[in-house]
PDB file of C-alpha atoms in Angstrom:
ATOM      1  CA  ARG A   1     -37.103 -17.515 -70.841  1.00 70.00           C
ATOM      2  CA  LYS A   2     -36.079 -14.043 -70.999  1.00 78.00           C
ATOM      3  CA  GLU A   3     -32.633 -13.478 -69.799  1.00 87.00           C
ATOM      4  CA  VAL A   4     -33.649 -11.094 -67.701  1.00 92.00           C
ATOM      5  CA  GLU A   5     -37.174 -10.676 -65.910  1.00 93.00           C
ATOM      6  CA  GLN A   6     -38.519  -7.996 -64.017  1.00 93.00           C
ATOM      7  CA  ASP A   7     -41.875  -7.438 -62.260  1.00 87.00           C
ATOM      8  CA  PRO A   8     -43.268  -4.783 -64.151  1.00 85.00           C
ATOM      9  CA  GLY A   9     -45.657  -3.626 -61.804  1.00 86.00           C
ATOM     10  CA  PRO A  10     -46.768  -0.928 -61.364  1.00 93.00           C
ATOM     11  CA  PHE A  11     -45.780  -0.293 -58.010  1.00 95.00           C
ATOM     12  CA  ASN A  12     -47.996   2.620 -56.051  1.00 96.00           C
ATOM     13  CA  VAL A  13     -46.558   3.462 -52.953  1.00 97.00           C
ATOM     14  CA  PRO A  14     -47.547   6.679 -50.297  1.00 97.00           C
ATOM     15  CA  GLU A  15     -44.104   8.823 -49.591  1.00 98.00           C
ATOM     16  CA  GLY A  16     -42.250   7.492 -46.859  1.00 98.00           C
ATOM     17  CA  ALA A  17     -43.054   3.922 -47.857  1.00 98.00           C
ATOM     18  CA  THR A  18     -40.225   1.175 -47.789  1.00 97.00           C
ATOM     19  CA  VAL A  19     -40.070  -0.690 -51.317  1.00 97.00           C
ATOM     20  CA  ALA A  20     -38.212  -3.752 -52.896  1.00 96.00           C
ATOM     21  CA  PHE A  21     -38.391  -4.648 -57.066  1.00 94.00           C
ATOM     22  CA  ASN A  22     -36.748  -7.795 -57.766  1.00 94.00           C
ATOM     23  CA  CYS A  23     -35.069  -9.175 -60.564  1.00 95.00           C
ATOM     24  CA  THR A  24     -33.695 -12.753 -62.221  1.00 95.00           C
ATOM     25  CA  TYR A  25     -31.437 -13.374 -64.632  1.00 93.00           C
ATOM     26  CA  SER A  26     -31.026 -16.420 -67.110  1.00 91.00           C
ATOM     27  CA  ASN A  27     -26.811 -16.469 -67.563  1.00 84.00           C
ATOM     28  CA  SER A  28     -24.950 -18.039 -64.855  1.00 80.00           C
ATOM     29  CA  ALA A  29     -22.157 -16.648 -66.178  1.00 80.00           C
ATOM     30  CA  SER A  30     -23.483 -13.204 -65.911  1.00 79.00           C
ATOM     31  CA  GLN A  31     -20.438 -10.687 -64.906  1.00 79.00           C
ATOM     32  CA  SER A  32     -21.677  -7.529 -63.335  1.00 87.00           C
ATOM     33  CA  PHE A  33     -24.811  -5.742 -62.534  1.00 91.00           C
ATOM     34  CA  PHE A  34     -26.470  -2.598 -62.246  1.00 93.00           C
ATOM     35  CA  TRP A  35     -29.737  -0.801 -61.735  1.00 96.00           C
ATOM     36  CA  TYR A  36     -30.635   1.639 -64.201  1.00 96.00           C
ATOM     37  CA  ARG A  37     -33.376   4.304 -63.245  1.00 97.00           C
ATOM     38  CA  GLN A  38     -35.638   6.361 -66.046  1.00 96.00           C
ATOM     39  CA  ASP A  39     -37.715   9.027 -65.852  1.00 96.00           C
ATOM     40  CA  CYS A  40     -41.118   8.907 -68.187  1.00 93.00           C
ATOM     41  CA  ARG A  41     -40.085  10.292 -71.590  1.00 91.00           C
ATOM     42  CA  LYS A  42     -36.306  10.697 -70.442  1.00 95.00           C
ATOM     43  CA  GLU A  43     -33.170   8.210 -70.984  1.00 96.00           C
ATOM     44  CA  PRO A  44     -31.847   5.478 -68.454  1.00 96.00           C
ATOM     45  CA  LYS A  45     -29.009   6.910 -66.209  1.00 96.00           C
ATOM     46  CA  LEU A  46     -27.473   4.624 -63.578  1.00 94.00           C
ATOM     47  CA  LEU A  47     -28.513   4.460 -60.228  1.00 96.00           C
ATOM     48  CA  MET A  48     -26.060   1.812 -58.976  1.00 94.00           C
ATOM     49  CA  SER A  49     -23.729  -1.134 -59.668  1.00 90.00           C
ATOM     50  CA  VAL A  50     -24.573  -4.023 -57.696  1.00 91.00           C
ATOM     51  CA  TYR A  51     -21.741  -5.935 -55.810  1.00 84.00           C
ATOM     52  CA  SER A  52     -22.045  -9.368 -54.748  1.00 85.00           C
ATOM     53  CA  SER A  53     -21.050  -8.611 -50.936  1.00 85.00           C
ATOM     54  CA  GLY A  54     -24.556  -6.030 -51.723  1.00 87.00           C
ATOM     55  CA  ASN A  55     -24.108  -2.113 -51.941  1.00 92.00           C
ATOM     56  CA  GLU A  56     -26.094   0.120 -50.010  1.00 94.00           C
ATOM     57  CA  ASP A  57     -26.042   4.505 -51.601  1.00 93.00           C
ATOM     58  CA  GLY A  58     -28.352   6.085 -49.418  1.00 96.00           C
ATOM     59  CA  ARG A  59     -31.625   5.572 -48.858  1.00 97.00           C
ATOM     60  CA  PHE A  60     -30.767   2.432 -51.901  1.00 97.00           C
ATOM     61  CA  THR A  61     -29.621  -1.067 -51.233  1.00 97.00           C
ATOM     62  CA  ALA A  62     -28.673  -3.825 -53.424  1.00 96.00           C
ATOM     63  CA  GLN A  63     -28.234  -7.245 -53.319  1.00 95.00           C
ATOM     64  CA  LEU A  64     -27.216 -10.268 -55.422  1.00 94.00           C
ATOM     65  CA  ASN A  65     -27.557 -14.078 -54.790  1.00 92.00           C
ATOM     66  CA  ARG A  66     -25.455 -15.200 -57.440  1.00 91.00           C
ATOM     67  CA  ALA A  67     -27.037 -18.766 -56.502  1.00 91.00           C
ATOM     68  CA  SER A  68     -30.308 -17.869 -57.281  1.00 92.00           C
ATOM     69  CA  GLN A  69     -29.600 -15.344 -59.992  1.00 93.00           C
ATOM     70  CA  TYR A  70     -31.130 -12.964 -58.344  1.00 92.00           C
ATOM     71  CA  ILE A  71     -31.113  -9.317 -57.825  1.00 95.00           C
ATOM     72  CA  SER A  72     -32.884  -7.036 -55.542  1.00 96.00           C
ATOM     73  CA  LEU A  73     -33.122  -2.799 -54.911  1.00 97.00           C
ATOM     74  CA  LEU A  74     -34.888  -1.922 -51.694  1.00 97.00           C
ATOM     75  CA  ILE A  75     -35.320   1.664 -51.655  1.00 98.00           C
ATOM     76  CA  ARG A  76     -36.434   2.825 -48.130  1.00 98.00           C
ATOM     77  CA  ASP A  77     -38.303   6.478 -47.282  1.00 98.00           C
ATOM     78  CA  SER A  78     -39.583   6.522 -50.516  1.00 98.00           C
ATOM     79  CA  LYS A  79     -39.803   9.932 -52.026  1.00 98.00           C
ATOM     80  CA  LEU A  80     -42.436  11.717 -54.324  1.00 98.00           C
ATOM     81  CA  SER A  81     -38.854  12.400 -56.725  1.00 97.00           C
ATOM     82  CA  ASP A  82     -38.387   8.071 -56.420  1.00 98.00           C
ATOM     83  CA  SER A  83     -41.203   8.191 -59.297  1.00 98.00           C
ATOM     84  CA  ALA A  84     -39.780   6.287 -62.454  1.00 97.00           C
ATOM     85  CA  THR A  85     -39.018   3.133 -64.005  1.00 96.00           C
ATOM     86  CA  TYR A  86     -36.659   1.098 -62.342  1.00 97.00           C
ATOM     87  CA  LEU A  87     -34.224  -1.053 -65.221  1.00 96.00           C
ATOM     88  CA  CYS A  88     -32.233  -4.609 -63.897  1.00 95.00           C
ATOM     89  CA  VAL A  89     -29.144  -4.884 -66.095  1.00 93.00           C
ATOM     90  CA  VAL A  90     -27.081  -7.300 -66.593  1.00 91.00           C
ATOM     91  CA  LYS A  91     -23.611  -7.455 -68.440  1.00 86.00           C
ATOM     92  CA  GLN A  92     -22.840 -10.892 -70.029  1.00 75.00           C
ATOM     93  CA  ASN A  93     -19.651 -13.118 -69.500  1.00 64.00           C
ATOM     94  CA  GLY A  94     -16.599 -12.412 -72.173  1.00 61.00           C
ATOM     95  CA  THR A  95     -17.776  -8.906 -73.454  1.00 56.00           C
ATOM     96  CA  SER A  96     -15.292  -6.843 -72.554  1.00 53.00           C
ATOM     97  CA  TYR A  97     -16.773  -3.815 -74.687  1.00 56.00           C
ATOM     98  CA  GLY A  98     -19.976  -3.806 -72.292  1.00 62.00           C
ATOM     99  CA  LYS A  99     -22.915  -5.221 -73.767  1.00 75.00           C
ATOM    100  CA  LEU A 100     -25.892  -5.246 -71.580  1.00 85.00           C
ATOM    101  CA  THR A 101     -29.080  -7.060 -71.539  1.00 89.00           C
ATOM    102  CA  PHE A 102     -31.914  -4.868 -70.387  1.00 92.00           C
ATOM    103  CA  GLY A 103     -35.074  -6.100 -67.933  1.00 93.00           C
ATOM    104  CA  GLN A 104     -37.821  -4.067 -69.120  1.00 92.00           C
ATOM    105  CA  GLY A 105     -38.605  -2.704 -66.093  1.00 94.00           C
ATOM    106  CA  THR A 106     -40.879  -1.988 -62.971  1.00 95.00           C
ATOM    107  CA  ILE A 107     -42.849   0.943 -62.638  1.00 95.00           C
ATOM    108  CA  LEU A 108     -42.803   3.197 -59.709  1.00 97.00           C
ATOM    109  CA  THR A 109     -45.114   5.896 -58.162  1.00 97.00           C
ATOM    110  CA  VAL A 110     -44.926   7.171 -55.419  1.00 98.00           C
ATOM    111  CA  HIS A 111     -47.971   9.653 -54.217  1.00 96.00           C
ATOM    112  CA  PRO A 112     -48.474  11.942 -51.189  1.00 96.00           C
TER     113      PRO A 112
ATOM    114  CA  ASN B   1     -19.549  18.747 -71.602  1.00 76.00           C
ATOM    115  CA  ALA B   2     -22.651  17.855 -73.621  1.00 84.00           C
ATOM    116  CA  GLY B   3     -21.936  14.165 -72.412  1.00 94.00           C
ATOM    117  CA  VAL B   4     -24.089  12.745 -75.629  1.00 97.00           C
ATOM    118  CA  THR B   5     -26.210  13.962 -78.102  1.00 97.00           C
ATOM    119  CA  GLN B   6     -28.716  12.799 -80.771  1.00 98.00           C
ATOM    120  CA  THR B   7     -30.736  14.381 -83.306  1.00 97.00           C
ATOM    121  CA  PRO B   8     -33.426  14.738 -84.554  1.00 97.00           C
ATOM    122  CA  LYS B   9     -35.612  14.639 -81.311  1.00 96.00           C
ATOM    123  CA  PHE B  10     -38.644  13.489 -83.348  1.00 96.00           C
ATOM    124  CA  GLN B  11     -39.241  12.046 -86.535  1.00 96.00           C
ATOM    125  CA  VAL B  12     -42.002  10.806 -88.522  1.00 97.00           C
ATOM    126  CA  LEU B  13     -41.183   8.523 -91.491  1.00 96.00           C
ATOM    127  CA  LYS B  14     -43.796   6.853 -94.406  1.00 97.00           C
ATOM    128  CA  THR B  15     -43.305   3.521 -94.702  1.00 97.00           C
ATOM    129  CA  GLY B  16     -39.825   2.681 -97.452  1.00 97.00           C
ATOM    130  CA  GLN B  17     -38.317   6.337 -96.843  1.00 97.00           C
ATOM    131  CA  SER B  18     -34.907   6.342 -94.989  1.00 96.00           C
ATOM    132  CA  MET B  19     -33.345   8.486 -92.702  1.00 96.00           C
ATOM    133  CA  THR B  20     -29.732   8.267 -90.384  1.00 97.00           C
ATOM    134  CA  LEU B  21     -30.106   9.111 -86.929  1.00 98.00           C
ATOM    135  CA  GLN B  22     -26.986  11.341 -85.514  1.00 97.00           C
ATOM    136  CA  CYS B  23     -25.208  10.130 -82.391  1.00 98.00           C
ATOM    137  CA  ALA B  24     -22.522  12.147 -80.978  1.00 98.00           C
ATOM    138  CA  GLN B  25     -20.397  12.029 -77.440  1.00 97.00           C
ATOM    139  CA  ASP B  26     -17.401  14.371 -76.042  1.00 95.00           C
ATOM    140  CA  MET B  27     -16.295  12.359 -73.174  1.00 93.00           C
ATOM    141  CA  ASN B  28     -13.732  10.007 -74.695  1.00 92.00           C
ATOM    142  CA  HIS B  29     -15.342   6.843 -74.669  1.00 91.00           C
ATOM    143  CA  ASN B  30     -14.381   3.929 -76.811  1.00 90.00           C
ATOM    144  CA  SER B  31     -17.377   2.212 -77.247  1.00 90.00           C
ATOM    145  CA  MET B  32     -21.300   3.181 -78.813  1.00 93.00           C
ATOM    146  CA  TYR B  33     -24.301   2.142 -78.995  1.00 94.00           C
ATOM    147  CA  TRP B  34     -27.331   2.119 -80.667  1.00 97.00           C
ATOM    148  CA  TYR B  35     -30.729   1.001 -78.827  1.00 96.00           C
ATOM    149  CA  ARG B  36     -34.762   0.479 -79.286  1.00 97.00           C
ATOM    150  CA  GLN B  37     -37.022   0.350 -76.539  1.00 96.00           C
ATOM    151  CA  ASP B  38     -40.313  -0.403 -77.383  1.00 93.00           C
ATOM    152  CA  PRO B  39     -43.868  -0.886 -74.649  1.00 85.00           C
ATOM    153  CA  GLY B  40     -42.695  -3.732 -73.044  1.00 77.00           C
ATOM    154  CA  MET B  41     -39.439  -5.149 -74.591  1.00 81.00           C
ATOM    155  CA  GLY B  42     -36.809  -3.061 -72.827  1.00 85.00           C
ATOM    156  CA  LEU B  43     -34.089  -1.803 -74.567  1.00 93.00           C
ATOM    157  CA  ARG B  44     -32.605  -3.750 -77.082  1.00 93.00           C
ATOM    158  CA  LEU B  45     -29.311  -3.749 -78.504  1.00 92.00           C
ATOM    159  CA  ILE B  46     -29.064  -3.224 -82.317  1.00 95.00           C
ATOM    160  CA  TYR B  47     -25.864  -2.244 -83.021  1.00 95.00           C
ATOM    161  CA  TYR B  48     -22.879  -1.487 -81.298  1.00 92.00           C
ATOM    162  CA  SER B  49     -19.285  -0.378 -81.820  1.00 92.00           C
ATOM    163  CA  ALA B  50     -16.857  -1.668 -79.702  1.00 87.00           C
ATOM    164  CA  SER B  51     -13.670   0.562 -80.470  1.00 86.00           C
ATOM    165  CA  GLU B  52     -13.563   3.290 -83.504  1.00 89.00           C
ATOM    166  CA  GLY B  53     -13.712   1.339 -87.158  1.00 89.00           C
ATOM    167  CA  THR B  54     -15.473  -1.013 -85.320  1.00 91.00           C
ATOM    168  CA  THR B  55     -19.212  -2.318 -85.795  1.00 94.00           C
ATOM    169  CA  ASP B  56     -20.763  -5.390 -84.910  1.00 91.00           C
ATOM    170  CA  LYS B  57     -24.871  -6.888 -84.472  1.00 92.00           C
ATOM    171  CA  GLY B  58     -26.931  -6.612 -81.705  1.00 90.00           C
ATOM    172  CA  GLU B  59     -29.603  -8.759 -80.832  1.00 89.00           C
ATOM    173  CA  VAL B  60     -31.878  -6.870 -83.342  1.00 94.00           C
ATOM    174  CA  PRO B  61     -30.450  -5.687 -86.232  1.00 96.00           C
ATOM    175  CA  ASN B  62     -32.333  -6.324 -89.099  1.00 96.00           C
ATOM    176  CA  GLY B  63     -33.357  -3.343 -91.722  1.00 96.00           C
ATOM    177  CA  TYR B  64     -30.633  -1.324 -89.741  1.00 98.00           C
ATOM    178  CA  ASN B  65     -27.015   0.139 -90.958  1.00 97.00           C
ATOM    179  CA  VAL B  66     -24.337   1.756 -88.731  1.00 97.00           C
ATOM    180  CA  SER B  67     -21.399   4.138 -88.977  1.00 97.00           C
ATOM    181  CA  ARG B  68     -18.883   4.619 -87.012  1.00 95.00           C
ATOM    182  CA  LEU B  69     -17.471   8.041 -88.465  1.00 89.00           C
ATOM    183  CA  ASN B  70     -14.864   8.726 -85.975  1.00 95.00           C
ATOM    184  CA  LYS B  71     -14.153   8.323 -82.391  1.00 95.00           C
ATOM    185  CA  ARG B  72     -17.132  10.981 -81.554  1.00 96.00           C
ATOM    186  CA  GLU B  73     -19.707   9.900 -83.774  1.00 97.00           C
ATOM    187  CA  PHE B  74     -21.875   6.807 -84.207  1.00 97.00           C
ATOM    188  CA  SER B  75     -24.703   6.787 -86.892  1.00 98.00           C
ATOM    189  CA  LEU B  76     -27.796   4.642 -87.490  1.00 98.00           C
ATOM    190  CA  ARG B  77     -29.429   4.279 -90.617  1.00 98.00           C
ATOM    191  CA  LEU B  78     -32.728   3.504 -91.785  1.00 97.00           C
ATOM    192  CA  GLU B  79     -32.672   2.472 -95.649  1.00 93.00           C
ATOM    193  CA  SER B  80     -36.340   1.505 -96.162  1.00 96.00           C
ATOM    194  CA  ALA B  81     -38.417   2.332 -92.857  1.00 96.00           C
ATOM    195  CA  ALA B  82     -41.378  -0.181 -91.775  1.00 97.00           C
ATOM    196  CA  PRO B  83     -43.753   0.370 -89.026  1.00 97.00           C
ATOM    197  CA  SER B  84     -42.692  -2.669 -87.457  1.00 96.00           C
ATOM    198  CA  GLN B  85     -39.449   0.364 -86.680  1.00 97.00           C
ATOM    199  CA  THR B  86     -41.739   2.680 -84.889  1.00 97.00           C
ATOM    200  CA  SER B  87     -39.650   2.993 -81.599  1.00 97.00           C
ATOM    201  CA  VAL B  88     -37.974   5.126 -79.322  1.00 97.00           C
ATOM    202  CA  TYR B  89     -34.162   4.587 -80.215  1.00 98.00           C
ATOM    203  CA  PHE B  90     -30.922   5.693 -77.783  1.00 98.00           C
ATOM    204  CA  CYS B  91     -27.310   5.826 -78.492  1.00 97.00           C
ATOM    205  CA  ALA B  92     -24.927   5.144 -75.904  1.00 95.00           C
ATOM    206  CA  SER B  93     -21.448   5.180 -75.064  1.00 93.00           C
ATOM    207  CA  SER B  94     -18.995   3.728 -72.225  1.00 90.00           C
ATOM    208  CA  ASN B  95     -15.468   3.596 -71.668  1.00 83.00           C
ATOM    209  CA  THR B  96     -13.857   0.091 -72.184  1.00 70.00           C
ATOM    210  CA  GLY B  97     -13.766  -2.089 -68.954  1.00 61.00           C
ATOM    211  CA  LEU B  98     -15.381  -4.806 -66.682  1.00 51.00           C
ATOM    212  CA  SER B  99     -17.820  -2.845 -64.865  1.00 58.00           C
ATOM    213  CA  GLU B 100     -18.357   0.516 -66.946  1.00 74.00           C
ATOM    214  CA  GLU B 101     -21.177   2.904 -66.774  1.00 85.00           C
ATOM    215  CA  GLN B 102     -23.178   3.318 -70.053  1.00 90.00           C
ATOM    216  CA  PHE B 103     -24.294   7.114 -70.675  1.00 93.00           C
ATOM    217  CA  PHE B 104     -26.884   7.471 -72.872  1.00 96.00           C
ATOM    218  CA  GLY B 105     -28.365  10.082 -75.026  1.00 97.00           C
ATOM    219  CA  PRO B 106     -32.406  11.581 -74.833  1.00 97.00           C
ATOM    220  CA  GLY B 107     -33.499   9.687 -77.549  1.00 97.00           C
ATOM    221  CA  THR B 108     -35.503   9.838 -80.911  1.00 97.00           C
ATOM    222  CA  ARG B 109     -38.721   9.423 -81.266  1.00 97.00           C
ATOM    223  CA  LEU B 110     -39.395   8.029 -84.677  1.00 97.00           C
ATOM    224  CA  THR B 111     -42.879   7.066 -85.380  1.00 97.00           C
ATOM    225  CA  VAL B 112     -43.203   5.231 -89.285  1.00 97.00           C
ATOM    226  CA  LEU B 113     -46.925   5.645 -90.791  1.00 96.00           C
TER     227      LEU B 113
END
């Protein structure tokens, strides 16, 4: 089983739609969680960290369920510019230097 | 600030050739990383350097060596390139901390024929 698993998609949604991505992780000792965004042929960039209480940044909402080892990202009112690959990222326990494990990514295409 | 820079952007090698990928960061970060990204595999850690003067193997270190030249620079060397090393290589850096963000360079697209 992969340490971090995501539905690779692709998700094709119209502008204005709400779309949700899920991610599961296998190591129950994982301590930090993130969503990164990667545009086509570009480098990954941090979209948002995921906190235990859930957090929101504008149209983006991230949730963490430690009991189910599950992370989600919700995008409301999708824009064309949201088209990208979304990477679920987990930091393992005991790694103060920042060793991250990446999911394979979920592809989102927002169309007019 | 340039952030994280990588050279070259593109490279084509023949099997058995060697090359060094260069990475530099100007954010005064302690930790630096080398990843490779292949379709359907996600990013996989090759080597990392938690701080200047230290390097350690990641998930897929075979066929690679690294040098943390100073706090700014972290190079990745392929001694004898193989077609299986065709990939996109990303360098990243971060500060030491619990939830630190990693900043990535633009990547090097390497093809080994």
